[in-house]
Short mmCIF file of C-alpha atoms and ligand atoms in Angstrom, two decimals:
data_model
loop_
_atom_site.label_atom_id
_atom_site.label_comp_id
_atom_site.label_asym_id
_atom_site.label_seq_id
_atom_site.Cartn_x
_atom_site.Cartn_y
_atom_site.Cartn_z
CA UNK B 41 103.82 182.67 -43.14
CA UNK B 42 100.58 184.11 -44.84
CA UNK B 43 97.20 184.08 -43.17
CA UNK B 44 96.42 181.55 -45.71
CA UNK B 45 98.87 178.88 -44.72
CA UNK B 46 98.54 179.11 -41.44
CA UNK B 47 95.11 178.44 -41.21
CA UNK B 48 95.57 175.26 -44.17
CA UNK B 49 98.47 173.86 -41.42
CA UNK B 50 95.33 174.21 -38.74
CA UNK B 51 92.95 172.51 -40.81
CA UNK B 52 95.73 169.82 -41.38
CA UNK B 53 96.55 169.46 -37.43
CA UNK B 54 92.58 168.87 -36.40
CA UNK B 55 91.94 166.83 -39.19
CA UNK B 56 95.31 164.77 -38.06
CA UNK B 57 93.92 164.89 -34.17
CA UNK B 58 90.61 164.13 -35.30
CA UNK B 59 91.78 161.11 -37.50
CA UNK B 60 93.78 160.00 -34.80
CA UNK B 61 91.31 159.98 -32.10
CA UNK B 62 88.84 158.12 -34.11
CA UNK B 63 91.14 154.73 -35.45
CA UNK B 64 91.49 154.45 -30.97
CA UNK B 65 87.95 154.78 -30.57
CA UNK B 66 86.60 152.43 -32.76
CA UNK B 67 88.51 149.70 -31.70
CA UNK B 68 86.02 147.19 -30.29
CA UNK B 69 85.86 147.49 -26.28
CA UNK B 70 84.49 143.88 -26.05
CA UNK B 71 83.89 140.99 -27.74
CA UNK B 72 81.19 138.19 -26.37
CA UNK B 73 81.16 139.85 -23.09
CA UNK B 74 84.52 140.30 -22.97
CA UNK B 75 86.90 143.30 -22.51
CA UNK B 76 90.04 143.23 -24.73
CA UNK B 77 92.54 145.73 -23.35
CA UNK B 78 94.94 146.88 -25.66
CA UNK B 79 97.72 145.39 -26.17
CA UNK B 80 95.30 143.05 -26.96
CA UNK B 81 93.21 144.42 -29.87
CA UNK B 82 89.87 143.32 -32.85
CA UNK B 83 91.23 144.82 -36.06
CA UNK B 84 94.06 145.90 -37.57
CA UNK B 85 95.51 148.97 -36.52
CA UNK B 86 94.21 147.91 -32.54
CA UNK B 87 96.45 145.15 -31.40
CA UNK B 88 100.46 145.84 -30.60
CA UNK B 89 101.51 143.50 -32.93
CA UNK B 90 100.11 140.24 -34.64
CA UNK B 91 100.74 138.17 -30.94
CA UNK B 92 97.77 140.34 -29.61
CA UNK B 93 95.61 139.96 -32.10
CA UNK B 94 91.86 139.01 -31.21
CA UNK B 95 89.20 138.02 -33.42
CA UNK B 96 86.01 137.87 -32.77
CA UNK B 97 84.22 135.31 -34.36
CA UNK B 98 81.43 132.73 -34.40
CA UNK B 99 83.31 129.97 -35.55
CA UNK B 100 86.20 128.98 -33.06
CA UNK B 101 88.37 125.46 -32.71
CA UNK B 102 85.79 124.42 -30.04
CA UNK B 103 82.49 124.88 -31.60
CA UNK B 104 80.58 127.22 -33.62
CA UNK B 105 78.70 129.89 -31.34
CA UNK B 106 75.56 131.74 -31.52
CA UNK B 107 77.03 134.65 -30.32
CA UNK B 108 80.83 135.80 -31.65
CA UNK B 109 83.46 135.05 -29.28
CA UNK B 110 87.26 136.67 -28.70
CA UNK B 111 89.63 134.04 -30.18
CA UNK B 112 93.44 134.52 -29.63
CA UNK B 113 94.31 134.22 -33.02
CA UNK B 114 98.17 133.42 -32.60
CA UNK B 115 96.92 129.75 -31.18
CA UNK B 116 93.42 129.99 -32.18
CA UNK B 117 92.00 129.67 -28.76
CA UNK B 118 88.58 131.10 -27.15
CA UNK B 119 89.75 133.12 -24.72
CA UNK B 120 87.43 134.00 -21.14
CA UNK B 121 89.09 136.69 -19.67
CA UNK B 122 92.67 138.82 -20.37
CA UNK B 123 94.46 140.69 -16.80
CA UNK B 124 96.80 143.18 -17.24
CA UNK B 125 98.95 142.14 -14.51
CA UNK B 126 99.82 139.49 -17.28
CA UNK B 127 97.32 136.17 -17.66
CA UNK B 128 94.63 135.61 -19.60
CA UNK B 129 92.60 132.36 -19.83
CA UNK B 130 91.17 130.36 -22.52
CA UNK B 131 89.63 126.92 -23.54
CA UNK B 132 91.67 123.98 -24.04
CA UNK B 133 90.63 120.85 -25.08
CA UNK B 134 90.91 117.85 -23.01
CA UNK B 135 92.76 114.69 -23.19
CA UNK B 136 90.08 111.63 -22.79
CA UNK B 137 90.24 107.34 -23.23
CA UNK B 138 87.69 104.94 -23.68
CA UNK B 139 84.95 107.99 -23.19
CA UNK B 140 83.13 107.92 -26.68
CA UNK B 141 81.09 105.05 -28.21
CA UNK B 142 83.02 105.09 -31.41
CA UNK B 143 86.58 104.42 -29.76
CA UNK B 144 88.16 108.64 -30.22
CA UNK B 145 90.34 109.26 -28.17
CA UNK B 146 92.15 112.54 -27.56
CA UNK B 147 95.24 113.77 -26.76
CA UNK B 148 95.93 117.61 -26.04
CA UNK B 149 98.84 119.54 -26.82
CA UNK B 150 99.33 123.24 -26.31
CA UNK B 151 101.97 124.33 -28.17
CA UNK B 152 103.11 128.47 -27.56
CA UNK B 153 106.57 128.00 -28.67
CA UNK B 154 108.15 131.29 -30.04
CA UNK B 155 104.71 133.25 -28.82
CA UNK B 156 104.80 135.81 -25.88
CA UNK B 157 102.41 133.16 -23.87
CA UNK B 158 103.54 130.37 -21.25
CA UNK B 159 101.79 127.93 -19.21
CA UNK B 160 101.03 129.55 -16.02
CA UNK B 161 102.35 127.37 -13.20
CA UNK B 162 99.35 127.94 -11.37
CA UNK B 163 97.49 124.84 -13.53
CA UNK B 164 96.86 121.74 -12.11
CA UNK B 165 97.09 118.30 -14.26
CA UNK B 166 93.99 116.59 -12.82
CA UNK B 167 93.23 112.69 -14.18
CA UNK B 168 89.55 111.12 -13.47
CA UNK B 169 88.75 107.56 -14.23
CA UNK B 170 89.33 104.24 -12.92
CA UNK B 171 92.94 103.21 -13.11
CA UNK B 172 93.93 106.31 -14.78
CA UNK B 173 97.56 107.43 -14.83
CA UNK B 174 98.27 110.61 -16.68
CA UNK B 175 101.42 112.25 -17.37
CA UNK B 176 102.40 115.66 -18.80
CA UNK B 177 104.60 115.17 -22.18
CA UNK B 178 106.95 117.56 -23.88
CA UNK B 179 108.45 118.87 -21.06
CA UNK B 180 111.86 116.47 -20.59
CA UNK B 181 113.15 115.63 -18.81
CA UNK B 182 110.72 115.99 -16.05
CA UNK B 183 108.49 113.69 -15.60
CA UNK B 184 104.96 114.90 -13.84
CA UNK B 185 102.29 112.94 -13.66
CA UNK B 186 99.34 111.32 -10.96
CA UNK B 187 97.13 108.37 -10.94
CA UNK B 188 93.84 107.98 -10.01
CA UNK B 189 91.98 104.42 -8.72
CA UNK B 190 88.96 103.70 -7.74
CA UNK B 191 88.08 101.49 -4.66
CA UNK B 192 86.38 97.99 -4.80
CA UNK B 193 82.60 98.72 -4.36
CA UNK B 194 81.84 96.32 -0.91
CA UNK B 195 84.58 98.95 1.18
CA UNK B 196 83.75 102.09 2.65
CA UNK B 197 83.72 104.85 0.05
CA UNK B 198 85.46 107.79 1.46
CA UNK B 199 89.08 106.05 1.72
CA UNK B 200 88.47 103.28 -1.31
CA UNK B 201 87.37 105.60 -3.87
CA UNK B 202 89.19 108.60 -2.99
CA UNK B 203 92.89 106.67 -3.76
CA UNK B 204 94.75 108.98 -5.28
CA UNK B 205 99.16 109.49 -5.71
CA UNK B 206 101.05 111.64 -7.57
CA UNK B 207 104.24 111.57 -9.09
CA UNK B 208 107.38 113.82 -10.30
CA UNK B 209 110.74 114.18 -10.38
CA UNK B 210 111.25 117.76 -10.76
CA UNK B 211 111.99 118.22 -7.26
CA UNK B 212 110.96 116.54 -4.07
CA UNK B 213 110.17 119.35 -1.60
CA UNK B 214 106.56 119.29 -2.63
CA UNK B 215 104.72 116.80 -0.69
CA UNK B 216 102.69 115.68 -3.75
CA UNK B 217 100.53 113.10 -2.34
CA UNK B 218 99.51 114.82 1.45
CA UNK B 219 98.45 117.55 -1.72
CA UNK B 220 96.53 115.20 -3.74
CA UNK B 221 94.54 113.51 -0.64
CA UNK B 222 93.62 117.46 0.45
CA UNK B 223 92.50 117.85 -2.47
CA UNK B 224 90.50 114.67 -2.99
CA UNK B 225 87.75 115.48 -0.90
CA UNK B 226 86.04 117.37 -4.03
CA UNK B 227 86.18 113.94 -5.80
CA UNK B 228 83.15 111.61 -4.90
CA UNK B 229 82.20 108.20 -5.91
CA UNK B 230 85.22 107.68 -8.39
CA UNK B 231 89.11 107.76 -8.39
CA UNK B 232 90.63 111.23 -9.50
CA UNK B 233 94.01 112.94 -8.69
CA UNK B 234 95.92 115.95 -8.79
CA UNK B 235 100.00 116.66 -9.31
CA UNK B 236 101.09 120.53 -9.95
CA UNK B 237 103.22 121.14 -12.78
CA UNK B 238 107.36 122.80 -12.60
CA UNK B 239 107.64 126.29 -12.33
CA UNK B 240 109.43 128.03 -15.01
CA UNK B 241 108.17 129.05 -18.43
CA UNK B 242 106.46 126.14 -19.94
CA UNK B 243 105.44 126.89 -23.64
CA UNK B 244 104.91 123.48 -24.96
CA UNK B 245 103.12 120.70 -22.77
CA UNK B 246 100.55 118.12 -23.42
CA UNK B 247 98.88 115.50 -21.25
CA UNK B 248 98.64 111.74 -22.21
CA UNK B 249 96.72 109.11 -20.50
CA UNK B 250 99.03 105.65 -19.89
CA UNK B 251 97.15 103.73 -22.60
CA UNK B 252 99.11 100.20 -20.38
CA UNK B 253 96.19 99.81 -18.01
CA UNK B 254 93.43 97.17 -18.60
CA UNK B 255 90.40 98.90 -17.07
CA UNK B 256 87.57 99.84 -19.07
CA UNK B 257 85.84 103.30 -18.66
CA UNK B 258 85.98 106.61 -19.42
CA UNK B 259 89.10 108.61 -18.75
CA UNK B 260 89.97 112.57 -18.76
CA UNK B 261 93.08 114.30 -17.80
CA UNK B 262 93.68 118.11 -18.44
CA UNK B 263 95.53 121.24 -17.09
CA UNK B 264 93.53 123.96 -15.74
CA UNK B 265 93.57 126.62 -13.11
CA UNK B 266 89.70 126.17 -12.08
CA UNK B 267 88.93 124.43 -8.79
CA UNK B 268 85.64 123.78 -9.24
CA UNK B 269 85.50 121.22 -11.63
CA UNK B 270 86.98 118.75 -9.20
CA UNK B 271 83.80 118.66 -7.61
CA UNK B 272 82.07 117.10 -10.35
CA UNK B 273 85.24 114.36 -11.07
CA UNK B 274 82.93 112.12 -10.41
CA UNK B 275 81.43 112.56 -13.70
CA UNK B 276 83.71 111.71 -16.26
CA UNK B 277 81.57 111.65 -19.23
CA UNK B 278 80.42 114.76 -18.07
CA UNK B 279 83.49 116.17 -18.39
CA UNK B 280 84.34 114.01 -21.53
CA UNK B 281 80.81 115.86 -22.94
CA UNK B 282 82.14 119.34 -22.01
CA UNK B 283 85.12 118.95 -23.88
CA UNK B 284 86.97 121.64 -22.66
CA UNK B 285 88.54 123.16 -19.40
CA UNK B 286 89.96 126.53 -19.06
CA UNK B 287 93.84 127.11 -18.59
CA UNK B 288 95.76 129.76 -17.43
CA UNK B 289 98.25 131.66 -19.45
CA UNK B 290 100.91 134.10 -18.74
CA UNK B 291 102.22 136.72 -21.12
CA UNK B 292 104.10 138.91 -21.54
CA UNK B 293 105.11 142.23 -24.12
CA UNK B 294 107.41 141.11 -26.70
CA UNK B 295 108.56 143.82 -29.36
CA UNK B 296 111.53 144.38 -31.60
CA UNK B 297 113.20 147.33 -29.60
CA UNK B 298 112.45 149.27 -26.89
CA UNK B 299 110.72 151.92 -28.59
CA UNK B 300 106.96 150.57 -27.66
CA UNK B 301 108.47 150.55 -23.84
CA UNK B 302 109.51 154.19 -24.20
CA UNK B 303 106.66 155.29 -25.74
CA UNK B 304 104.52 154.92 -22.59
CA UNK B 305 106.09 157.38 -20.77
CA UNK B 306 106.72 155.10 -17.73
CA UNK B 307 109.63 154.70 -15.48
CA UNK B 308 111.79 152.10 -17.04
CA UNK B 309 113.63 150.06 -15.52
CA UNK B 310 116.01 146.41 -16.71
CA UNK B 311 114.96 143.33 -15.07
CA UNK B 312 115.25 142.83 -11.36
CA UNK B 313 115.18 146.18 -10.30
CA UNK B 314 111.20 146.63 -10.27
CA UNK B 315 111.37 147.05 -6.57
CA UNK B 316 114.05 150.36 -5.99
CA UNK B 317 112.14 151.53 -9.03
CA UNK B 318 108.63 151.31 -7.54
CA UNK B 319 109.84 153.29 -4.72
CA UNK B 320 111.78 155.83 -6.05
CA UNK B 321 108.06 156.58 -8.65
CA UNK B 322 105.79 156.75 -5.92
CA UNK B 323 108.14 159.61 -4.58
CA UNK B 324 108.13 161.17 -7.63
CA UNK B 325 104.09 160.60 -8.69
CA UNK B 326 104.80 158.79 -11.55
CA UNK B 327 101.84 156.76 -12.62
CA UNK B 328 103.54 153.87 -14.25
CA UNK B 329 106.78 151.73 -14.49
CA UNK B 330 107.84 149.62 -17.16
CA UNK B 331 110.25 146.57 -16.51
CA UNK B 332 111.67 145.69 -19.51
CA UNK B 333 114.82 143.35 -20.93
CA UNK B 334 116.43 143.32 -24.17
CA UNK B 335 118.58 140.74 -25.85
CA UNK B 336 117.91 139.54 -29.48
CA UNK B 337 114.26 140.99 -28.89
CA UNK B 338 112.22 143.27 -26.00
CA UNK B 339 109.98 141.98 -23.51
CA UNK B 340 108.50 143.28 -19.97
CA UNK B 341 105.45 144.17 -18.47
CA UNK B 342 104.42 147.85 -17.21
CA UNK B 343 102.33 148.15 -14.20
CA UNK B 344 100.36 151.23 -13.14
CA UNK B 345 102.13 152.59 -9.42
CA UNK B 346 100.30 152.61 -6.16
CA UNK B 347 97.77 155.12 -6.50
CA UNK B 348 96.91 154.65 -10.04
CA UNK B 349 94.76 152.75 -12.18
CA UNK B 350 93.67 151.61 -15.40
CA UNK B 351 96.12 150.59 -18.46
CA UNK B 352 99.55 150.54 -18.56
CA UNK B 353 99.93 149.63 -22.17
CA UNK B 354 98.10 152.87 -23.26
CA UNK B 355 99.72 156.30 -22.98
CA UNK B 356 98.58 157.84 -20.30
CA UNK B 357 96.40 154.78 -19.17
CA UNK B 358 97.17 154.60 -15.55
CA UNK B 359 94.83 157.75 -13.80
CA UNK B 360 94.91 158.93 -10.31
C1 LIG O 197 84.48 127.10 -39.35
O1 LIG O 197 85.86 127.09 -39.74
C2 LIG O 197 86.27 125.87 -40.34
C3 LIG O 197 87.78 125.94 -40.57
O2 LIG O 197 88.25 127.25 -40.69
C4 LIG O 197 85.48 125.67 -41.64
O3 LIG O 197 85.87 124.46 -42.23
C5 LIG O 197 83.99 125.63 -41.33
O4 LIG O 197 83.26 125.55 -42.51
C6 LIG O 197 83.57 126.90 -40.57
N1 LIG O 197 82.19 126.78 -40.14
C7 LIG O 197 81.31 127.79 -40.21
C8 LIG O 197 79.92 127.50 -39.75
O5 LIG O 197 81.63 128.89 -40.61
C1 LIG O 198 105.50 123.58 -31.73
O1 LIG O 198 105.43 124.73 -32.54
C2 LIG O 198 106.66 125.05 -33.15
C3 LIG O 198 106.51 126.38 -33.85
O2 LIG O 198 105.31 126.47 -34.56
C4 LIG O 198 107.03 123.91 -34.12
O3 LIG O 198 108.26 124.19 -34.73
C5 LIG O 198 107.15 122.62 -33.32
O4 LIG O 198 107.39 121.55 -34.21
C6 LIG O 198 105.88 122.35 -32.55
N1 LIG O 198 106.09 121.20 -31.69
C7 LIG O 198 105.23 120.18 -31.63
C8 LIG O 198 105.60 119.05 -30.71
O5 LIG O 198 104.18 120.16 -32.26
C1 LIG O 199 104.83 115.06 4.04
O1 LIG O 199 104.11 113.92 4.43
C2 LIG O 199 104.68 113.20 5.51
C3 LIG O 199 103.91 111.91 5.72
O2 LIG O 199 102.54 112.05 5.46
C4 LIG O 199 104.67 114.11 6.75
O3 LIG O 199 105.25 113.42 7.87
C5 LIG O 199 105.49 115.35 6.45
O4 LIG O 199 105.42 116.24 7.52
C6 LIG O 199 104.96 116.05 5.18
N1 LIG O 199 105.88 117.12 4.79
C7 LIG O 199 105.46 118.35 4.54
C8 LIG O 199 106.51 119.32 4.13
O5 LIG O 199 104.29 118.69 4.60
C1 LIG O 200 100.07 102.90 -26.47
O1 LIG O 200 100.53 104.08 -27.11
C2 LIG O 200 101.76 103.92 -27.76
C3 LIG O 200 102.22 105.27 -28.30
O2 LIG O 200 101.23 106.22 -28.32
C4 LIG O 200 101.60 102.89 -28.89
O3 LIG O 200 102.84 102.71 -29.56
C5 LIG O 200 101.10 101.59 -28.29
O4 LIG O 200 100.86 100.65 -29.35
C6 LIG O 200 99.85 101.78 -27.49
N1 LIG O 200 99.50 100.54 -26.79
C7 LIG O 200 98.24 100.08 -26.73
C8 LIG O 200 98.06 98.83 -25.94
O5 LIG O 200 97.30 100.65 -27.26
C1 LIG O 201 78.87 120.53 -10.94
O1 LIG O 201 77.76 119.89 -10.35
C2 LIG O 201 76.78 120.79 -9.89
C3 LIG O 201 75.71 120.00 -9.16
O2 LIG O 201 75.45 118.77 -9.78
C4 LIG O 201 76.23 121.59 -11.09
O3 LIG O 201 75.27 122.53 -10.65
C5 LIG O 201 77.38 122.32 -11.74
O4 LIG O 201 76.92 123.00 -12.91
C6 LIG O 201 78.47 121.36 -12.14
N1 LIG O 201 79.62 122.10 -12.64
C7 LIG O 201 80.26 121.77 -13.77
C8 LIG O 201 81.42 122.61 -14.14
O5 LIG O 201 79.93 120.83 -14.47
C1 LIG O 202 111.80 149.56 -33.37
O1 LIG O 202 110.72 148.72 -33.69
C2 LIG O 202 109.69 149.37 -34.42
C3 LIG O 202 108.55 148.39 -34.60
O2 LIG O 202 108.02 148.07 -33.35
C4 LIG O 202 110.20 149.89 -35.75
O3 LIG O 202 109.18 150.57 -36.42
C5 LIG O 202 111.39 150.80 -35.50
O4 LIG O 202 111.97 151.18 -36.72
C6 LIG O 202 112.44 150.13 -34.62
N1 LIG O 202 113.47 151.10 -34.26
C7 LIG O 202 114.77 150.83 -34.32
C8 LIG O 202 115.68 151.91 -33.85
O5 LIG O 202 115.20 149.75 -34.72
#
C-alpha cells in the first residue's frame, strides 16, 4: 500500500470517528428540565427505535407551555421523569362528573396496546366526591373499583366523612377496605377512596365514574402513583382545575432481534435466570447484564452490576 493511500484510509478513519462521535453528542441531554437517557432519545438518529422517541415541544395534549416539554411521542404524553431500572412517569388526564359549569365530563383512557409501556401496578385508582363510585374499565374480566361517601354534616367528621370501601374481584387476599380506611386519613372534610389495581401487565385501562348515583357535585377519579394528592381530596374542583395526575409506567426494550442486546457487550442471559447470572458477573467484573427473551420479537432490560453505574443501554455506559 503506497504512502499515499495509507494516509487517505487515515483521513477516512478520523473523519468516520469524528462523525461518529459528534451525531452522540448532539443528542439533546434534557428537555424542560428533564434528562432523556438513551434509549430514550430528541431527534432522529438518538432514540432506539420510534417507541423511544421524545419530542420536545411547547405544544403537548395537556396544554401549551411556555417552556418546551419532553413528550413521549408513541402516546403523546408529557412525560416528568424516565428511570432506567424501567419506569418513567407522565401526565394523564383525569376522569371528572358534574365538575364544570357547562356539563363536560371526562372519561380517561390510556391505551399502550402493542407499545413497550404497561401500567405500573404500583398506581392507585383514587375517586373523590360525594357518592362517587369509580371503576377501572377495559381490563375484563376483573372488576376493580372503590366508592367514596361523604357523611351527613350534624355527625362527627372524622368517621362520617372519611367513609370509604373498595371493591374487586381479582383476588381476595388483599384486605381492600382496612387499606382504604389507612389511607383515608389524608382525605379531610369530603368522601374519597382508594382500591389498588391487578398485577400483571396492564396496557389498556381507563377509569369511569358510575354515572347511577343521584348526588350532585363534583367528581374525580384517576390512577396515579403520587401520594400526595390525597391530601388535598378534599378539593375536588381543585383537582378537577388541575386536570391532570401523574401515572406510573413500566417499560421495557422491545427490538426485532437480539442484535441491539448483543451489541452492549453485557452478560446475557434468557428470562429467569437474572439471579445465577448476577453472580457469576460480579466474579468476573463485568459491568452489565442483559436479560433478554425472544419469541416473535426481543424484549429485556440490562442493568449495570453491583459496583457500576450509569447506562446500561449505551456501550460501555455502566463505569466503575
Ligand atoms: C397545538 O397542536 C394542535 C394539534 O396538533 C394544533 O391544533 C394547535 O394549533 C397547536 N397549538 C399551537 C399553539 O401550536
Ligand atoms: C387501543 O389501541 C389499539 C392499537 O392502536 C387499537 O387497535 C384499539 O382499538 C384501542 N382500543 C381502544 C379501546 O381504544
Ligand atoms: C382484614 O380485616 C379484618 C377485619 O377488619 C381483620 O380481622 C383481618 O385481620 C384483616 N386481614 C388482614 C390480612 O389484614
Ligand atoms: C350512563 O352511562 C351509560 C353508558 O355510558 C349510558 O348508556 C346511560 O344512558 C347513562 N345514564 C345516565 C343516567 O346518564
Ligand atoms: C395541597 O394543599 C397544600 C396546602 O393547602 C398546598 O400547599 C399544596 O400545593 C397542595 N398540593 C396539590 C398537589 O394541590
Ligand atoms: C436485527 O434487527 C436490526 C434492526 O434492529 C436489523 O437491522 C438487522 O438486520 C436484524 N438482523 C437479523 C439477523 O435479522
Amino acid at each position: 500500500m503506497s504512502a499515499y493511500n495509507t494516509y487517505f484510509l487515515w483521513i477516512l478513519c478520523s473523519l468516520l470517528l469524528l462523525l461518529n462521535l459528534d451525531s452522540a453528542d448532539s443528542c439533546p441531554k434534557k428537555c424542560g428540565g428533564i434528562h432523556i437517557p438513551h434509549p430514550f432519545g430528541i431527534g432522529k438518529g438518538c432514540y432506539l427505535n420510534p417507541w423511544y422517541e421524545i419530542k420536545c415541544d411547547h405544544n403537548t395534549s395537556l396544554s401549551v407551555s411556555k417552556k418546551p416539554v419532553p413528550v413521549l411521542a408513541v402516546v403523546d404524553k408529557e412525560v416528568v421523569g424516565i428511570y432506567l431500572e424501567g419506569s418513567i412517569i407522565i401526565k394523564n388526564r383525569i376522569t371528572s362528573k358534574g365538575c364544570s359549569s357547562d356539563g363536560e365530563d371526562f372519561e380517561s383512557l390510556l391505551n399502550l396496546t402493542g407499545t413497550p409501556f404497561y401500567l405500573s401496578p404500583s398506581n392507585t385508582l383514587i375517586a373523590a366526591g360525594c357518592d362517587n363510585t369509580a371503576s377501572l374499565t377495559n381490563i375484563e374480566p376483573s372488576m376493580v373499583g372503590c366508592k367514596s361517601r361523604c357523611g351527613k354534616k350534624n355527625h362527627t367528621p372524622t368517621q362520617d366523612f372519611l367513609e370509604g370501601e373498595c371493591f374487586t374481584d381479582y383476588g381476595s387476599d388483599e384486605n381492600c377496605t382496612e387499606k382504604s380506611i389507612a389511607k383515608e386519613k389524608f382525605c379531610s372534610g369530603i368522601g374519597c377512596c382508594e382500591a389498588s389495581i391487578p398485577g400483571g401487565r396492564q396496557q389498556i385501562v381507563g377509569v369511569r365514574i358510575d354515572n347511577s348515583t343521584t348526588a350532585k357535585g363534583c367528581k374525580v377519579a384517576f390512577l396515579t402513583d403520587e401520594n400526595y394528592l390525597l391530601a388535598n381530596g378534599s378539593d375536588t374542583q381543585r383537582i378537577h382545575a388541575k386536570g391532570y395526575v401523574t401515572v406510573m409506567l413500566g417499560w421495557f426494550i422491545r427490538m426485532p432481534n437480539s442484535s441491539f442486546f448483543d451489541s452492549l457487550g453485557c452478560l446475557t442471559t434468557k428470562k429467569y435466570n437474572i439471579a445465577k447470572q448476577i453472580e457469576h458477573a460480579t466474579t468476573f467484573g463485568i459491568d452489565c447484564t442483559c436479560d433478554y427473551y425472544s419469541s416473535f420479537s426481543t424484549y429485556g432490560r440490562c442493568e449495570c452490576t453491583e459496583g457500576y453505574r450509569g447506562n446500561p443501554y449505551v456501550s460501555g455506559g455502566c463505569k466503575g
